[in-house]
PDB file of C-alpha atoms in Angstrom:
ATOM      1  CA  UNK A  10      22.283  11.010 -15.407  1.00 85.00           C
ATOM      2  CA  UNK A  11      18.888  13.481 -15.121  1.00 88.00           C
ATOM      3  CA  UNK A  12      16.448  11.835 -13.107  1.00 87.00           C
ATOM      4  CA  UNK A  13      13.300  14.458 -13.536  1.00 88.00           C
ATOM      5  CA  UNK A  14       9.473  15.013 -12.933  1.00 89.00           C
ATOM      6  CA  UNK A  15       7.482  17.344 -15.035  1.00 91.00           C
ATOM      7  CA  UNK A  16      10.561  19.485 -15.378  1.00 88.00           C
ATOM      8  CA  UNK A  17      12.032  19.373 -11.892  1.00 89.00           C
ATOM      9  CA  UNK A  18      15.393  17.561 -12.210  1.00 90.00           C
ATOM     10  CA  UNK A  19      17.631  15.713  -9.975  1.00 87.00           C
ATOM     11  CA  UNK A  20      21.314  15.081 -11.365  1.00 86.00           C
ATOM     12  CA  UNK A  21      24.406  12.879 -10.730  1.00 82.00           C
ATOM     13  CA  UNK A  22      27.641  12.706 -12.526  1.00 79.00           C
ATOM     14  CA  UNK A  23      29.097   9.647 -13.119  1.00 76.00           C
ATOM     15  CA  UNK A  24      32.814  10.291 -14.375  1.00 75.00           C
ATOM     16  CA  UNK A  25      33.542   7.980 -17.575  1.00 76.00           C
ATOM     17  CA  UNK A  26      36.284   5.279 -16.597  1.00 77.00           C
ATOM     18  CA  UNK A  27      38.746   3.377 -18.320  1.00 80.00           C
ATOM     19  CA  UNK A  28      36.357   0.145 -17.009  1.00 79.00           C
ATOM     20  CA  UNK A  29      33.110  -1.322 -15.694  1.00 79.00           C
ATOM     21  CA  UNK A  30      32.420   0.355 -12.251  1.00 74.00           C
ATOM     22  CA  UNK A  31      29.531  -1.222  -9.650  1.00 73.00           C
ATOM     23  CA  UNK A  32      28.229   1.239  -7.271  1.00 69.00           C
ATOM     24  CA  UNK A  33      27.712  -0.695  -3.512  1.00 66.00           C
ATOM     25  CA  UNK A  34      24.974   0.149  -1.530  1.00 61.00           C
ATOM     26  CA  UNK A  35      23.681   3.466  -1.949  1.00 60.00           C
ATOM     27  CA  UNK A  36      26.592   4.726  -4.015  1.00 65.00           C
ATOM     28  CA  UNK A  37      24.527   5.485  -7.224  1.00 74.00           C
ATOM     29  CA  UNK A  38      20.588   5.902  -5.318  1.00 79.00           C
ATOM     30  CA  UNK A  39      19.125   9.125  -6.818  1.00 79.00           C
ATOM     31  CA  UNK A  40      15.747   9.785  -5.473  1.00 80.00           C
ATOM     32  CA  UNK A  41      12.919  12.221  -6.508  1.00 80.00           C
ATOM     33  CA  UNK A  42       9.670  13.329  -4.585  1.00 79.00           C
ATOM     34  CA  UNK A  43       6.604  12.790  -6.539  1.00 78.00           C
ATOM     35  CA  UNK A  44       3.476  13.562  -5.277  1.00 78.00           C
ATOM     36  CA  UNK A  45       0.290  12.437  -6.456  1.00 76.00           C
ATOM     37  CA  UNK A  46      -1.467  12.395  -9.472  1.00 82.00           C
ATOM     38  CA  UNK A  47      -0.866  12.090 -13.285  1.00 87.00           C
ATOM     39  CA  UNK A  48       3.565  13.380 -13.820  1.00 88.00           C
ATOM     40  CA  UNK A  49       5.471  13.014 -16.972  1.00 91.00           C
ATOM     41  CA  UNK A  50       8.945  10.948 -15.482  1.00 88.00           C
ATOM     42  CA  UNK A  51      12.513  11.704 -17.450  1.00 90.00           C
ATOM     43  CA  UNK A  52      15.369   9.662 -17.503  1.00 88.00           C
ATOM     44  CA  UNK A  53      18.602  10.776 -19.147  1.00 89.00           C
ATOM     45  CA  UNK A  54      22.184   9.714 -19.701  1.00 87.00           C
ATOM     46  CA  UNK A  55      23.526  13.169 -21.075  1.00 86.00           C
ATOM     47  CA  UNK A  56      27.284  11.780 -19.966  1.00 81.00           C
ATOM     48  CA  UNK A  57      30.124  10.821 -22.437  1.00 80.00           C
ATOM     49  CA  UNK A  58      30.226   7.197 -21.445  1.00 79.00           C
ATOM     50  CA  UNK A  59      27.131   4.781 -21.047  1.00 79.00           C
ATOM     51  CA  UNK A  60      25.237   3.899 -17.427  1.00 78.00           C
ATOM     52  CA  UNK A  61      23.314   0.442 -16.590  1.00 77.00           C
ATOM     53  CA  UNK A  62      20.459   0.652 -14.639  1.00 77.00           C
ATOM     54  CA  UNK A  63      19.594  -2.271 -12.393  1.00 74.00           C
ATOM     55  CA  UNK A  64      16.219  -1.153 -11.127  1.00 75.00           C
ATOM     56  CA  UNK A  65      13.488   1.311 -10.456  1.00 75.00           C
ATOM     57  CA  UNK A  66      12.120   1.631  -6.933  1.00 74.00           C
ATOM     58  CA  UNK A  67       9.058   3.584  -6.210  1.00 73.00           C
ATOM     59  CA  UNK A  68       7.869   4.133  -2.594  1.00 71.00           C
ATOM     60  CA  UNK A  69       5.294   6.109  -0.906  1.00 70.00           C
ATOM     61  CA  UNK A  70       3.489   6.017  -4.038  1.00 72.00           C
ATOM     62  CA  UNK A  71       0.230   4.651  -2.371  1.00 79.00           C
ATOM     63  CA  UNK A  72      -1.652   4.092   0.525  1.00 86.00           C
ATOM     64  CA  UNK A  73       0.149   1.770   2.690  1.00 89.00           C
ATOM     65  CA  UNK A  74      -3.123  -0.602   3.072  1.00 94.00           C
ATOM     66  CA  UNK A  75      -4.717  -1.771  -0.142  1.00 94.00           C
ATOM     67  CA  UNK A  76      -8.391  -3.779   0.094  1.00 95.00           C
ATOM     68  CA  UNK A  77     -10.233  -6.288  -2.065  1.00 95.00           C
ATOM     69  CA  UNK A  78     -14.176  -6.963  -0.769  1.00 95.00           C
ATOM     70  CA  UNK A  79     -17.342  -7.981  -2.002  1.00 95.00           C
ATOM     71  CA  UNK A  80     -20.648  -6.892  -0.342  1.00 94.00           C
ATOM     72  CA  UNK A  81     -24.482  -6.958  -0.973  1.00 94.00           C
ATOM     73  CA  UNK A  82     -27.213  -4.951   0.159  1.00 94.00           C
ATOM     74  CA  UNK A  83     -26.401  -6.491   4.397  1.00 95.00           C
ATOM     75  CA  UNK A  84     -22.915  -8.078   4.145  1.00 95.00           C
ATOM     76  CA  UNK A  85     -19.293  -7.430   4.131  1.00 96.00           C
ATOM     77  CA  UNK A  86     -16.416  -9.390   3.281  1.00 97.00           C
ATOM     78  CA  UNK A  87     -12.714  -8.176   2.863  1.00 97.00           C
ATOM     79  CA  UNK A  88      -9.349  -8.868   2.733  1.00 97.00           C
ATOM     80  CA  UNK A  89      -7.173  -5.615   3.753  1.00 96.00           C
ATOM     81  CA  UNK A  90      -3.441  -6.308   3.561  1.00 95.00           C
ATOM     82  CA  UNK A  91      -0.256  -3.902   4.134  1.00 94.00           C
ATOM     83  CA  UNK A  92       1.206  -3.356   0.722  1.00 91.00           C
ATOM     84  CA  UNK A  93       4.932  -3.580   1.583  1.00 87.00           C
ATOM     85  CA  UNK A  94       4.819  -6.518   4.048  1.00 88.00           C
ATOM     86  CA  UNK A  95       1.885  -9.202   2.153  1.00 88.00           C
ATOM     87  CA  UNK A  96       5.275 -10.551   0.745  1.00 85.00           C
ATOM     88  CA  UNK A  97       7.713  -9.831   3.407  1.00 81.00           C
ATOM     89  CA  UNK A  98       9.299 -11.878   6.373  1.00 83.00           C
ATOM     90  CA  UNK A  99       9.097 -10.807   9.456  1.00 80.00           C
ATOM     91  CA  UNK A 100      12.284  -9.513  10.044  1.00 81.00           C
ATOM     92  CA  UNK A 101      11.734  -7.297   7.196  1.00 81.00           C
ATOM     93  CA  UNK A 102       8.593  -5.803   7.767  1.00 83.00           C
ATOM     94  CA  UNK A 103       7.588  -2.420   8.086  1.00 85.00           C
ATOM     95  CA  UNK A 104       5.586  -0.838  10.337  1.00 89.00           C
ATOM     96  CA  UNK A 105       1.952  -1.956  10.837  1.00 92.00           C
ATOM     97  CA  UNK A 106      -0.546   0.562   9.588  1.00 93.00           C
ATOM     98  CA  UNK A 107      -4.143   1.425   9.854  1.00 93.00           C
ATOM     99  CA  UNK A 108      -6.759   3.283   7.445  1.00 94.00           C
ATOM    100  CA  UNK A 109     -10.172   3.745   6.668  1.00 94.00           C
ATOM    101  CA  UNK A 110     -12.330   1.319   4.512  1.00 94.00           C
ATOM    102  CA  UNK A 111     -15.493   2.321   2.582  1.00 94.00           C
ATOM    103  CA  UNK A 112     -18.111   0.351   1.898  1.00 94.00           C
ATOM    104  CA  UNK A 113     -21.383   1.732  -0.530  1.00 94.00           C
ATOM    105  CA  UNK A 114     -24.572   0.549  -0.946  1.00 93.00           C
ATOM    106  CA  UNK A 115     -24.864  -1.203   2.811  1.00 94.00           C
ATOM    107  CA  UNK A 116     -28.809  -0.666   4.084  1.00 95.00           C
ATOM    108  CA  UNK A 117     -29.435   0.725   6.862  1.00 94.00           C
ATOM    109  CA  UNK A 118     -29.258  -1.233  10.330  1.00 94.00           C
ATOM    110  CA  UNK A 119     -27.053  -3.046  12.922  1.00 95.00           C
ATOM    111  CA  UNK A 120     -24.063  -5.046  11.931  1.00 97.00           C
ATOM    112  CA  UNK A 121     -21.393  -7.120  13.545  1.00 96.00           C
ATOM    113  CA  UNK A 122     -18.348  -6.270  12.157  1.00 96.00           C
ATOM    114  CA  UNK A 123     -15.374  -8.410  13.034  1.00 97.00           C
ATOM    115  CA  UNK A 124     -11.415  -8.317  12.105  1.00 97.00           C
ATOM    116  CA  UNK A 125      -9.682 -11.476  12.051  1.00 96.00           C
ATOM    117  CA  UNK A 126      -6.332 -12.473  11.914  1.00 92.00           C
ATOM    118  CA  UNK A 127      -5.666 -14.315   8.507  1.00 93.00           C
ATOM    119  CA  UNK A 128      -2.900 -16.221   9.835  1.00 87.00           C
ATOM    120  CA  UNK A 129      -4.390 -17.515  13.276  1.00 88.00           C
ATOM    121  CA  UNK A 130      -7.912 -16.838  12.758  1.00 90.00           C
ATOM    122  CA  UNK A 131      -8.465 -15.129  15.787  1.00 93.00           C
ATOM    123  CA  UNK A 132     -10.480 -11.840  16.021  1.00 94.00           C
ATOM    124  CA  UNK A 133      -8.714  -9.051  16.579  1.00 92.00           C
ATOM    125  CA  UNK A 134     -11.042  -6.466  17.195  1.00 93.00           C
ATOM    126  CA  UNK A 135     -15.258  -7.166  17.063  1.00 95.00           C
ATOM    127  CA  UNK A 136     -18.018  -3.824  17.008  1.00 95.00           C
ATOM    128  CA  UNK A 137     -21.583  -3.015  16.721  1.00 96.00           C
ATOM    129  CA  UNK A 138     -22.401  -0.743  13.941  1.00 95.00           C
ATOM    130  CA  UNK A 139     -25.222   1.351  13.213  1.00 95.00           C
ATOM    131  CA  UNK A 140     -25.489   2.516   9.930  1.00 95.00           C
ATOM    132  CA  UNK A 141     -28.080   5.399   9.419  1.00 93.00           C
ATOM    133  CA  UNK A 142     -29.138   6.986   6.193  1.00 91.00           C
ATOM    134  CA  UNK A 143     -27.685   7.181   2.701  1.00 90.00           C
ATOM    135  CA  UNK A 144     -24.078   6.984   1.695  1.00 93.00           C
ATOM    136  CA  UNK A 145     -21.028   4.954   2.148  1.00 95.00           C
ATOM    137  CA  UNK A 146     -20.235   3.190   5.824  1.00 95.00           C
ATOM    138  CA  UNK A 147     -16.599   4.283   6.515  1.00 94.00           C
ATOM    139  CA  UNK A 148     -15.089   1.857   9.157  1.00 95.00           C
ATOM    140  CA  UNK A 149     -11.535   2.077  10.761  1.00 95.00           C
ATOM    141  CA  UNK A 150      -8.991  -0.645  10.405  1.00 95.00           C
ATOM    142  CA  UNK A 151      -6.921  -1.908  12.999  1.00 95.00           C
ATOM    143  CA  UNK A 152      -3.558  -1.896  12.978  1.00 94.00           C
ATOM    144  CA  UNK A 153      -2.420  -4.211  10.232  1.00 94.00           C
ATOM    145  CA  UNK A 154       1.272  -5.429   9.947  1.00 91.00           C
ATOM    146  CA  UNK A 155       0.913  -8.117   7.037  1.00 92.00           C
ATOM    147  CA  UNK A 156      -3.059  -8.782   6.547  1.00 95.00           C
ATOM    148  CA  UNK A 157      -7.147  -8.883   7.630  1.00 96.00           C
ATOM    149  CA  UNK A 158      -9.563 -10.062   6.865  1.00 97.00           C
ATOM    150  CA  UNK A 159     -13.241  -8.531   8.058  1.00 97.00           C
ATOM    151  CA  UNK A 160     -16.626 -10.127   7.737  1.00 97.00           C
ATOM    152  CA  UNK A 161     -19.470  -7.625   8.756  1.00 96.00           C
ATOM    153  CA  UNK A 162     -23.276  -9.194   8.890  1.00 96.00           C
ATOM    154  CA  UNK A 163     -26.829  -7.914  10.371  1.00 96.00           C
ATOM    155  CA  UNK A 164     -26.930  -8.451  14.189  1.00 94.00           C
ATOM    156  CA  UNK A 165     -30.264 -10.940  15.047  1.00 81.00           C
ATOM    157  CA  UNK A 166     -32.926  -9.321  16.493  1.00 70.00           C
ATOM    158  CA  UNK A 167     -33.720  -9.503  20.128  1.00 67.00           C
ATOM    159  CA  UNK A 168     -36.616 -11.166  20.940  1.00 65.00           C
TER     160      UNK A 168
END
């Protein structure tokens, strides 16, 4: 079998048998770096006998923390969750991870931005921002092992 990308080839030889023959555990992993961008993916059986695959798995092949938000012109709402744990138990999880988050067309001013746990509701980390000028805000996440949410509004003026 040729596993390749954009030419580069990885290869593993899989004698022909007289039967069926199930590969445990890693017996018949073949693995390929692919970095990012647009790639052209080959996948060959140039053997004399015929190969089943059970499955493609594809890792690494984006950032660990993915995002879904809505905003207006002085608000921020958004649910940031850990790609490879939204779905997994506990004991399975990877570890937690933490990223940046950009948010366009915020005004200028002072907000309140708070992360909150999505399963206990408790906020896990609260700021004061100050966002000057033009441009995107870029805020840091915390630490995320499954999920976040973050709710960012004006702070009231002081009277």
């Amino acid at each position: 079998v040729k596993l390749g990308v954009d030419g580069r080839i990885v290869e593993r030889i899989f004698p022909p048998t007289d039967q069926d023959v199930t590969f445990a555990g890693d017996g018949a992993t073949m693995s390929i770096d692919l970095p990012a961008g647009a790639h052209t993916i080959t996948l060959e059986n140039v053997g004399t006998d015929w190969v089943q695959i059970r499955n493609f798995t594809l890792t690494n092949f984006a950032p660990a923390l993915g995002a879904y938000a809505l905003r207006g012109p002085r608000f921020v709402a958004a649910w940031i969750f850990h790609r490879a744990n939204i779905t997994s138990r506990q004991e399975n999880r990877t570890a937690p991870a933490n990223g940046s988050l950009s948010v366009p067309g915020l005004k200028a001013g002072r907000y309140q931005a708070v992360w909150h746990d999505t399963l206990t509701g408790q906020a896990l980390q609260s700021a004061i921002i100050t966002k000057i000028g033009e441009g995107p805000l870029t805020l840091k996440t915390p630490l995320i092992a499954r999920d976040a949410a973050l709710h960012m509004a004006p702070v009231a003026a002081r009277r």
